[in-house]
XYZ file of C-alpha atoms in Angstrom:
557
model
C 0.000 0.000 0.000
C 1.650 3.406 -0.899
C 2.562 5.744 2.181
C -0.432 7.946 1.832
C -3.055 5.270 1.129
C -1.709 3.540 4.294
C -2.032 6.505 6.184
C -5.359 7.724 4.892
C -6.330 4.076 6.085
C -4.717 4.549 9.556
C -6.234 7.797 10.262
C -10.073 6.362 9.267
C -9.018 3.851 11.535
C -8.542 6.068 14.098
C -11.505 8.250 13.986
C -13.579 4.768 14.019
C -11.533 3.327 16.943
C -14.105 4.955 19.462
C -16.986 3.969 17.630
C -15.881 0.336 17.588
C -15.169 0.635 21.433
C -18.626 1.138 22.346
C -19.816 -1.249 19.928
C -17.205 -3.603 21.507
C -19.066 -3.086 24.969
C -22.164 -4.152 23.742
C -21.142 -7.447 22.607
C -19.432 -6.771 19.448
C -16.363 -8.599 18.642
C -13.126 -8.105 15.840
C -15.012 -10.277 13.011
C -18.579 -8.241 13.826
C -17.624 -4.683 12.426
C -17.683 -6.221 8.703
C -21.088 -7.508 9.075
C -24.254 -5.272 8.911
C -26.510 -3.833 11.808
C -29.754 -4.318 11.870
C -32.206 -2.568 14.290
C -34.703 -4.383 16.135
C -37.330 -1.911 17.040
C -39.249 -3.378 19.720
C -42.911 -2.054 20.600
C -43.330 -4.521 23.780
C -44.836 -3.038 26.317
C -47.378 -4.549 29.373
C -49.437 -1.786 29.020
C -51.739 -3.088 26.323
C -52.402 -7.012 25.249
C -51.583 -6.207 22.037
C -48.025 -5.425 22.632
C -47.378 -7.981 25.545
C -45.850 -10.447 23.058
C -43.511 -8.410 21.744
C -40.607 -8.648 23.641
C -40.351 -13.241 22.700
C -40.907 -11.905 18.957
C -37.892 -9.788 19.223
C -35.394 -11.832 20.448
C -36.492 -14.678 18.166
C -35.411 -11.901 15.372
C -31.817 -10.837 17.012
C -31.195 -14.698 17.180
C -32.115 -15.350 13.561
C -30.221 -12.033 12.710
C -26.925 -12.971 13.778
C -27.372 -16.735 12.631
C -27.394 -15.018 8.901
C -24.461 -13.139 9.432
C -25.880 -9.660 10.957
C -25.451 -7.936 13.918
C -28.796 -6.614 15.695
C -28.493 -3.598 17.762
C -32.448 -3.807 19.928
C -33.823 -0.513 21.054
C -37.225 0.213 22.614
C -40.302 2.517 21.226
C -43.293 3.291 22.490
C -47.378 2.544 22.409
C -50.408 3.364 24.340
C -53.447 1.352 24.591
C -56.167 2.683 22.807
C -58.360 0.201 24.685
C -57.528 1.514 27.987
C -57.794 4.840 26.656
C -60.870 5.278 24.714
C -63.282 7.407 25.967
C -60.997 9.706 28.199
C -58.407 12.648 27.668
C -55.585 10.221 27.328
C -57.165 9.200 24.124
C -56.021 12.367 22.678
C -52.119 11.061 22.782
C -53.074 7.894 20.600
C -53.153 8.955 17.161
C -49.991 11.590 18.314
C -48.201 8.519 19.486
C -48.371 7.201 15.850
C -45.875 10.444 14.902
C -43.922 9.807 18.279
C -42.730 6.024 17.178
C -42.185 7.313 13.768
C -39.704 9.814 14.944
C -38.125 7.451 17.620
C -37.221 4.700 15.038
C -35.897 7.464 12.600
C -34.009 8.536 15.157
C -32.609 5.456 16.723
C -31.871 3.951 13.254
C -30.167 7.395 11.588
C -28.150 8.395 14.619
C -26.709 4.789 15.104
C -26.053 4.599 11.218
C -28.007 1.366 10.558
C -28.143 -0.786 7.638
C -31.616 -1.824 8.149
C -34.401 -2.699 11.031
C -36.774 -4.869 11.245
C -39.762 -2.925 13.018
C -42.345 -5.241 15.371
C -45.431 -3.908 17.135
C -48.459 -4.724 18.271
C -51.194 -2.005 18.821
C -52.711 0.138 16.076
C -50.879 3.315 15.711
C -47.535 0.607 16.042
C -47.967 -0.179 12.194
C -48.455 3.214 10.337
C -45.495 4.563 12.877
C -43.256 2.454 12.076
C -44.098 2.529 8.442
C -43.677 6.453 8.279
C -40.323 5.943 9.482
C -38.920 3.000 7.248
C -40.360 5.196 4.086
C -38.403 8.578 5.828
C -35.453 6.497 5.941
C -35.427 4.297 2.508
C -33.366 1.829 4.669
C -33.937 -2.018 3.968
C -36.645 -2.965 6.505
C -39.575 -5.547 6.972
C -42.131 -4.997 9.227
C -43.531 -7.942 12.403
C -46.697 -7.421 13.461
C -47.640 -9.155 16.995
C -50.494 -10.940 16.161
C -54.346 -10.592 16.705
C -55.937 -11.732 19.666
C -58.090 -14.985 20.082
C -61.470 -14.396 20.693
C -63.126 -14.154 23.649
C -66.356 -16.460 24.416
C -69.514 -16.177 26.492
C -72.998 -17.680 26.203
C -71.453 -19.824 22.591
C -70.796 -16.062 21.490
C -66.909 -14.730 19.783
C -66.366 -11.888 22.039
C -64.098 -8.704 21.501
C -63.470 -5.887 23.377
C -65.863 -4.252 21.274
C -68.486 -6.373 23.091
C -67.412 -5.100 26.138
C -68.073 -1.175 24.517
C -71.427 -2.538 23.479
C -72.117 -3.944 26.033
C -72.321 -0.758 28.186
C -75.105 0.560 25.554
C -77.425 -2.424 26.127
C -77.002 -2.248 29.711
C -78.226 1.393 29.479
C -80.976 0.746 27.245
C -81.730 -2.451 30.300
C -81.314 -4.812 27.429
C -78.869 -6.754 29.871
C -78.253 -6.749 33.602
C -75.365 -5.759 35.734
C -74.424 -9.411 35.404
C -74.146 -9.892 32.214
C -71.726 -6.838 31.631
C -69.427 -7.802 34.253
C -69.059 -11.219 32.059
C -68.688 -9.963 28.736
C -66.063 -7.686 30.711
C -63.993 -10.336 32.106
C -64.238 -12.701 28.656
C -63.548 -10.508 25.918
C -60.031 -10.222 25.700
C -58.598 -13.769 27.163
C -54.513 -13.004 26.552
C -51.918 -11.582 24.018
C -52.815 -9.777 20.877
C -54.544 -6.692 19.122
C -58.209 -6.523 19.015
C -59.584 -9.549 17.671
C -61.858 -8.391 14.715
C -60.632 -6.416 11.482
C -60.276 -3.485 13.586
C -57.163 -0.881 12.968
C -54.719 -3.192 14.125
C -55.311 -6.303 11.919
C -56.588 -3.897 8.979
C -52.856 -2.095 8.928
C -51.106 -5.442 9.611
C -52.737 -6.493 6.236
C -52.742 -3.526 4.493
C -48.553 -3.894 5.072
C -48.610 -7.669 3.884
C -50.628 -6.319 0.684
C -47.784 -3.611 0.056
C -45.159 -6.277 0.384
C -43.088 -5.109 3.453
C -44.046 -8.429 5.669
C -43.951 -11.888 4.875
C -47.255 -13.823 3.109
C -49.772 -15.007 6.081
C -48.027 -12.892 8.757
C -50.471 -9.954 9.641
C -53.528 -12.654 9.944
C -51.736 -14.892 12.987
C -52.746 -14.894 16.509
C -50.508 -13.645 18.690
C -49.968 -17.202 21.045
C -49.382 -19.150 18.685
C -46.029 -21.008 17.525
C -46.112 -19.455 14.015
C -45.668 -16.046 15.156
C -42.629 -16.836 16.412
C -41.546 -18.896 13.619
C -42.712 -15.387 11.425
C -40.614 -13.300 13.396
C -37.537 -15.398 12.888
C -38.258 -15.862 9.124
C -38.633 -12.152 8.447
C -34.987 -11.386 10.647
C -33.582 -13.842 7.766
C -35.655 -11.993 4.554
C -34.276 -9.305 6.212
C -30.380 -9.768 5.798
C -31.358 -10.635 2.144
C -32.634 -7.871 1.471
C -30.074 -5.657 2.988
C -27.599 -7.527 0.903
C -29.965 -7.016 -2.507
C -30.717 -3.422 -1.200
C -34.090 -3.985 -1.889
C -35.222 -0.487 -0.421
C -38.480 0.105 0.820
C -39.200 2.964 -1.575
C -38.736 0.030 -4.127
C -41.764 -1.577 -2.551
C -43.900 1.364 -1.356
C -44.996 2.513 -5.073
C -48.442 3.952 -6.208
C -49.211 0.183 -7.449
C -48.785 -1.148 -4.117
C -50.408 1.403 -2.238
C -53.609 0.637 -4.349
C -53.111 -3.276 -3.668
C -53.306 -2.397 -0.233
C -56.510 -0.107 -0.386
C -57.952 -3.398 -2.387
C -57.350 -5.651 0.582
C -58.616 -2.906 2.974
C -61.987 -3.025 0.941
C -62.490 -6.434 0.840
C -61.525 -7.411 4.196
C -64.168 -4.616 5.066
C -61.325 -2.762 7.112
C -60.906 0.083 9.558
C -61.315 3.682 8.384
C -58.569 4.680 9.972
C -56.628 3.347 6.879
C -57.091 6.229 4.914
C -55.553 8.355 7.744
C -52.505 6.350 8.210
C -51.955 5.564 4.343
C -52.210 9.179 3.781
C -49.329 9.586 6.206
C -47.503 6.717 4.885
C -47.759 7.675 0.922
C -46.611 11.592 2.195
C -43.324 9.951 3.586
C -42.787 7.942 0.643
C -43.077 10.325 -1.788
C -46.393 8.819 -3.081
C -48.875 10.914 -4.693
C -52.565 9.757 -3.469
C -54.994 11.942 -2.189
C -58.444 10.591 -0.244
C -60.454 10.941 -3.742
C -58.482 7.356 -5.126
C -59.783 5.622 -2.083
C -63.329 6.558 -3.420
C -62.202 5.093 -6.766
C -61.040 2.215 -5.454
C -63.902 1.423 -3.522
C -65.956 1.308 -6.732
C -64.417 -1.517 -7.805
C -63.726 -3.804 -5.356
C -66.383 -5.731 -3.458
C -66.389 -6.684 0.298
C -65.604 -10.430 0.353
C -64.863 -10.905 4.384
C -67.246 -11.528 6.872
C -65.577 -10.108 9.528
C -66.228 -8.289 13.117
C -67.261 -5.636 13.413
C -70.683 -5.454 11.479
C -69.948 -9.498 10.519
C -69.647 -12.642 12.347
C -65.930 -13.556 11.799
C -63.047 -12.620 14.147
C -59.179 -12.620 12.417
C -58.081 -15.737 13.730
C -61.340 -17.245 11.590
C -60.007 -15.165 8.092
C -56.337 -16.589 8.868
C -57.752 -20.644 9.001
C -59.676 -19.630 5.737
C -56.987 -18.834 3.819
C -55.692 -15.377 5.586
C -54.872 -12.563 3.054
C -53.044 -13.896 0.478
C -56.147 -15.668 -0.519
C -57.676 -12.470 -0.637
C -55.156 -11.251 -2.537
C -55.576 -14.211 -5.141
C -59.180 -13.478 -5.711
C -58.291 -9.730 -6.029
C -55.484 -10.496 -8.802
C -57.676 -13.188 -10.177
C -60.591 -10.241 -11.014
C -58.196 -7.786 -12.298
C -58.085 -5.738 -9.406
C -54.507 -6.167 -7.896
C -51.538 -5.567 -9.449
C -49.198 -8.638 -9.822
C -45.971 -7.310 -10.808
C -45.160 -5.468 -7.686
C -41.859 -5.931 -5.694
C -42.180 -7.334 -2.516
C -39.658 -7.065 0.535
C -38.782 -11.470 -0.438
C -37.536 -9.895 -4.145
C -40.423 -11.417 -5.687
C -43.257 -9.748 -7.402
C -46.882 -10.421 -5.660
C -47.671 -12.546 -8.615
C -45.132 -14.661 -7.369
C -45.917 -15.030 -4.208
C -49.455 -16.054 -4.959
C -48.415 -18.897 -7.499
C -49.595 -21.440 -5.340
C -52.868 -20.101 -3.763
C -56.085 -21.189 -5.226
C -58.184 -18.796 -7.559
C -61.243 -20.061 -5.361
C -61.369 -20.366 -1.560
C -62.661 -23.494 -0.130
C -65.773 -24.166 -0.296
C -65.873 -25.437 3.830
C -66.050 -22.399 4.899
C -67.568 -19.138 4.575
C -65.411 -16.615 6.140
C -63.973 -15.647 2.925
C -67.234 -15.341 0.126
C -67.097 -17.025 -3.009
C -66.853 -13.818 -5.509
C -70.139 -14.306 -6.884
C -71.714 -13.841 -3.457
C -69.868 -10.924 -1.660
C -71.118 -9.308 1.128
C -71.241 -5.967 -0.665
C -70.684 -5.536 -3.899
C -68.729 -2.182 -3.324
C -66.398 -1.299 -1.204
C -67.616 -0.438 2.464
C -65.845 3.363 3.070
C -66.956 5.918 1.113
C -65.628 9.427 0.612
C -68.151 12.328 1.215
C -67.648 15.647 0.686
C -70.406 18.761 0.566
C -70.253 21.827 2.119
C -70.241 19.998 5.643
C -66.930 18.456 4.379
C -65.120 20.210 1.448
C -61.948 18.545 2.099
C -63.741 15.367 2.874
C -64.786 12.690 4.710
C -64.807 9.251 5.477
C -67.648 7.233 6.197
C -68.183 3.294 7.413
C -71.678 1.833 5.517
C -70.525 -1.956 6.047
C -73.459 -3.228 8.194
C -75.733 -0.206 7.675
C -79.126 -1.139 6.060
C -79.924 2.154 4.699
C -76.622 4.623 4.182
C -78.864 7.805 4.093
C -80.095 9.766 6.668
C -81.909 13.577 6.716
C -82.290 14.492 10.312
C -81.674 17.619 12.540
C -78.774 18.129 14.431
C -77.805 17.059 17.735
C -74.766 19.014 18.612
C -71.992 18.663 21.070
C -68.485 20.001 22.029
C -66.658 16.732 22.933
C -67.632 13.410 22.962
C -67.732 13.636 26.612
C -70.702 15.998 26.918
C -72.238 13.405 23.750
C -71.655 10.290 25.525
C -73.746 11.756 28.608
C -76.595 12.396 26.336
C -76.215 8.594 24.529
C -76.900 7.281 28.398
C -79.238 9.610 29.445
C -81.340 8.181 26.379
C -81.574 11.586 25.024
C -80.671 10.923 22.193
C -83.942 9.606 19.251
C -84.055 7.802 16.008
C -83.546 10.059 12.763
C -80.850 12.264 15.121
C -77.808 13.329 13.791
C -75.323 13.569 16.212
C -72.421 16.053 15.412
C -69.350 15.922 17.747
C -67.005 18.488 17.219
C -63.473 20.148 18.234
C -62.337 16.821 18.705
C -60.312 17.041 15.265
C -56.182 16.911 14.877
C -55.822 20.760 16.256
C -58.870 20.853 17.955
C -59.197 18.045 20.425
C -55.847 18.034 19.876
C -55.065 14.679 18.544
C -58.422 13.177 17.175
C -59.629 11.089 19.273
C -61.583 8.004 18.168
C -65.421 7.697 19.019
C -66.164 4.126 20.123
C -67.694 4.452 22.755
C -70.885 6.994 21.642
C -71.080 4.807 18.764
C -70.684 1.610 20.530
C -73.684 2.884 22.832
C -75.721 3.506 20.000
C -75.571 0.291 18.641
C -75.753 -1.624 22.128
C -78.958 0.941 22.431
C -80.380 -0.306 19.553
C -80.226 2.555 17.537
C -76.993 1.684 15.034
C -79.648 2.189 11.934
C -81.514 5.444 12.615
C -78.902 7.703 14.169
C -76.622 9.126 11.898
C -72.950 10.562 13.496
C -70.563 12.814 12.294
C -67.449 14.135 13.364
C -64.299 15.749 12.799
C -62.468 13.200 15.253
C -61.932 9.571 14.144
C -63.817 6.111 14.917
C -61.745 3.101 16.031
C -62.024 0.527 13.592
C -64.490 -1.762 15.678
C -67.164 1.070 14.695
C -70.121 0.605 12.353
C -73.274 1.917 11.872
C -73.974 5.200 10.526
C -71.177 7.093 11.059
C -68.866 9.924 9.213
C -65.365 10.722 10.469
C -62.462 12.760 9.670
C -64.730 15.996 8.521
C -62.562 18.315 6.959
C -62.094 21.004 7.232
C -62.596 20.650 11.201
C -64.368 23.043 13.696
C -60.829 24.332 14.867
C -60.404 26.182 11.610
C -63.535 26.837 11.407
C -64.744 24.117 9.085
C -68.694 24.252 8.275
C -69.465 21.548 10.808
C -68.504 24.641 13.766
C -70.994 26.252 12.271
C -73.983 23.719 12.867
C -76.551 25.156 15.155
C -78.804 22.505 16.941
C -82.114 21.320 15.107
C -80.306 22.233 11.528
C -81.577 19.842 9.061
C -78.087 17.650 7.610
C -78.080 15.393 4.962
C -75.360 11.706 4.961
C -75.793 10.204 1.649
C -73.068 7.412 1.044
C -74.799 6.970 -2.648
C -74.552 10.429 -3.368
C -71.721 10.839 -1.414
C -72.763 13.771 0.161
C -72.766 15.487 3.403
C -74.265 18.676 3.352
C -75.711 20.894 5.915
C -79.280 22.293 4.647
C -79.663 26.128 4.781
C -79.314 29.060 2.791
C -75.565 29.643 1.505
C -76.544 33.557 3.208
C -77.158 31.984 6.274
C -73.861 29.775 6.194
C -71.907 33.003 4.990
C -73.195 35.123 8.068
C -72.641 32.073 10.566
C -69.070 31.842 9.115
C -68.450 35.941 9.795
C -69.571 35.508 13.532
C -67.775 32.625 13.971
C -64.876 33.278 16.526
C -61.885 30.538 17.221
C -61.259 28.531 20.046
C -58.096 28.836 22.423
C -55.745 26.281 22.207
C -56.617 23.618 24.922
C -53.020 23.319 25.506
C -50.339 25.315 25.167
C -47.305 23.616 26.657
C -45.840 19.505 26.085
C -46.666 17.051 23.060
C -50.784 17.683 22.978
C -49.296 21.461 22.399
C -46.535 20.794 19.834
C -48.670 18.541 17.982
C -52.183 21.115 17.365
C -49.206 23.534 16.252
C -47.908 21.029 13.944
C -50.654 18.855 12.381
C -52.471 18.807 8.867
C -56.062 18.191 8.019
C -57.229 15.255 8.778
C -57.695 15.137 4.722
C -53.946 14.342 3.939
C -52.937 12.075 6.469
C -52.874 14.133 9.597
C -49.115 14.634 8.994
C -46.661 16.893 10.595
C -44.006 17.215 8.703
């Protein structure tokens, strides 16, 4: 080696000697430093079932990392429990929490110089976090998802926790005694794993397998079972593959795969909070979608799941059936999925299909035959109007009539709304309008299962329309429109809704509109005065300075 080469060598040496000393301390040895480090961002946590698995998932990973010739470097990130949050002020930090995991993996991953991470988690805002992140970084990554939860069981009936929000709404309405909701309570979630149905949780976990950053039959397992673990340690070895193929995720995340995974979302009947997070997702990757494709998209592709919440099936039931590669068969089958995308194995979904039947078996009926869907369009509809210009999203799986003209019931916070569910003051043909619960409003937009749980454990699911500018969990149904934009913060229409107006929800006409004189709505809108921040110090704070409409993603960057 000539003098200066040698020396040029020495000196790099040098500057990397400290580096290599703390890497040393943490297990690293003289034959490690050629080999490439892998993240392993872990989501376990015991505050929430769905993350409680986490922890056996991850070191299954680091073990099959360094047995293909990587070095894992494990670091923690956070979750909260929508479940244990819902209904209360600490519901407002669950969709922010979504932006806080983002940033921690970016950070963890960029600062440590990374070659790649594998990302697990559990709960719902787990998936689109870490999703923003690998997109941000363009490093080669798979994601792990913990697994869904088995199903509770009382009285020969599949409980979730859903039942347990339900459940609160027929005990109101004295369709069930104190009893009985102390047992659906202490059934519906028996162990490990995110809610049970095709809630937010499972939807994202498939919407990621459709995309092709996790492995075939991975976001459909239950979270106690030996093939999660088996998963886990089969992704850690896709993985190092992929970091030597640098297959990058940007390779993956492409307008073609973000529509595979809006397919999958519409016939698995999924959560609406997918078009929030893939919003957020497509904005990091450099993706151009906007909320009107989803409407597109729904057009064409029928619901072919029977699946919890407004069907009988849990996700443990879809995975025996075939899970969501046989979805995804039918899809590609019917024209409606496109084959040739990349997928985080190197092959193209196509490929990975080969060997799943065109036609699910005919022993069960979890999965419809195509001639016989449950709905022959997609189940979330955009709406826009005056009452939404920007848009909205609304649910009409399990809804027997997805149009409603009633006159407004109108409340601040879901709070002051709930109240009025229990105190039965609430009547068929109502709309109920919840407002300043949006992203800078509430701040954070906090999902409304319980009012709409009550409603439907009242009885009243099919003749009480409810709108908001907050979100729904995804174990909502019934006649309900989220994500109004622009929201009452800004002074969106829906601030502007006096009690008794007359509004209109028209999934066929796709229409929300709020029925008086454009005069009237222009002198409304000139009195109409903002709202003080309801904080103005720590994350709730940053965040309502921060955040977009609800309409792009809820982003905030």
């Amino acid at each position: 080696m000539p003098d200066n080469k040698r020396s040029q060598a020495i000196t790099q040496g040098a500057k990397r000697a400290p580096n290599r000393a703390m890497l040393r301390a943490v297990g690293f040895s003289d034959d490690d430093f050629n080999k490439p480090i892998i993240g392993v961002a872990n989501g376990f946590s015991t505050i929430t079932p769905c993350n409680m698995g986490l922890n056996d998932l991850a070191i299954n990973a680091e073990t099959a990392l360094r047995k293909s010739g990587a070095m894992p470097q494990m670091f923690g990130t956070i979750t909260v429990s929508d479940g244990i949050s819902m209904g209360t002020e600490g519901m407002k930090y669950s969709l922010v929490s979504r932006e806080v995991i983002a940033d921690s993996i970016e950070t963890a991953v960029q600062a440590e110089s990374m070659d790649g991470v594998i990302a697990i988690g559990g709960c719902d805002k787990n998936m689109p976090g870490a999703m923003i992140a690998i997109a941000r970084m363009n490093l080669p990554a798979i994601f792990v998802y913990g697994g869904t939860i088995k199903p509770g069981h009382y009285k020969g009936k599949d409980l979730t926790i859903v039942s347990a929000f339900e459940a609160v709404g027929q005990h109101s309405a004295n369709k069930i005694d104190d009893e009985e909701l102390l047992q659906v309570e202490r059934n519906a979630c028996p162990g490990a794993g995110s809610c049970g149905g095709m809630f937010t949780a499972n939807t994202m976990s498939s919407a990621i397998e459709a995309m092709g950053m996790s492995l075939p039959n991975s976001s459909t397992m239950s979270a106690i079972d030996d093939e999660k673990g088996e998963s886990a340690s089969r992704s850690a070895e896709v993985l190092v593959n992929a970091v030597k193929q640098q297959i990058l995720p940007l390779d993956i995340i492409t307008r073609k795969s973000i529509e595979n995974a809006i397919a999958v979302i519409m016939a698995v009947g999924g959560s609406t909070n997918a078009v929030l997070h893939l919003l957020a997702i497509t904005h990091s990757a450099n993706v151009d979608l906007t909320i009107d494709d989803f409407e597109e998209i729904r057009g064409k592709v029928p619901v072919i799941c029977d699946l919890k919440p407004s069907g009988r099936y849990v996700t443990a039931d879809l995975h025996e059936a075939g899970g969501i590669p046989q979805v995804m068969k039918m899809l590609l089958a019917h024209g409606l999925l496109h084959g040739d995308c990349l997928t985080i194995s190197g092959q193209t979904v196509a490929e990975t299909l080969a060997d799943v039947p065109e036609i699910p078996r005919a022993d069960q009926d979890v999965i419809r035959q195509w001639d016989n869907p449950m709905y022959a369009q997609g189940h979330l509809a955009i709406l826009k109007g005056n009452l939404a210009v920007e848009g909205c999203v609304a649910k009409i799986s399990g809804v027997k009539n997805p149009q409603i003209i009633g006159p407004a019931r109108v409340f601040e916070s879901e709070e002051t709304c709930m109240a009025a569910i229990l105190e039965r003051k609430i009547k068929p043909g109502d709309v109920v309008v919840i407002r300043y619960e949006g992203p800078k409003g509430g701040p954070g937009m906090r999902e409304m299962l319980s009012p709409t749980s009550a409603l439907i454990g009242e009885g009243l699911g099919d003749s009480v329309g409810l709108i908001t500018d907050g979100r729904f969990s995804g174990g909502t149904y019934g006649m309900v429109v989220g994500h109004v934009a622009p929201e009452a913060f800004v002074g969106g229409t829906i601030a502007l809704v006096q009690e008794g107006d007359s509004i209109t929800i028209d999934a066929h006409k796709r229409l929300l509109q709020l029925n008086i004189s454009e005069d009237e709505l222009s002198r409304r809108r000139a009195a109409w005065k903002p709202q003080d921040p309801r904080y103005t110090r720590g994350v709730l704070a940053k965040y309502a300075r921060l955040v977009s409409s609800a309409s792009v993603g809820a982003i905030t960057d």
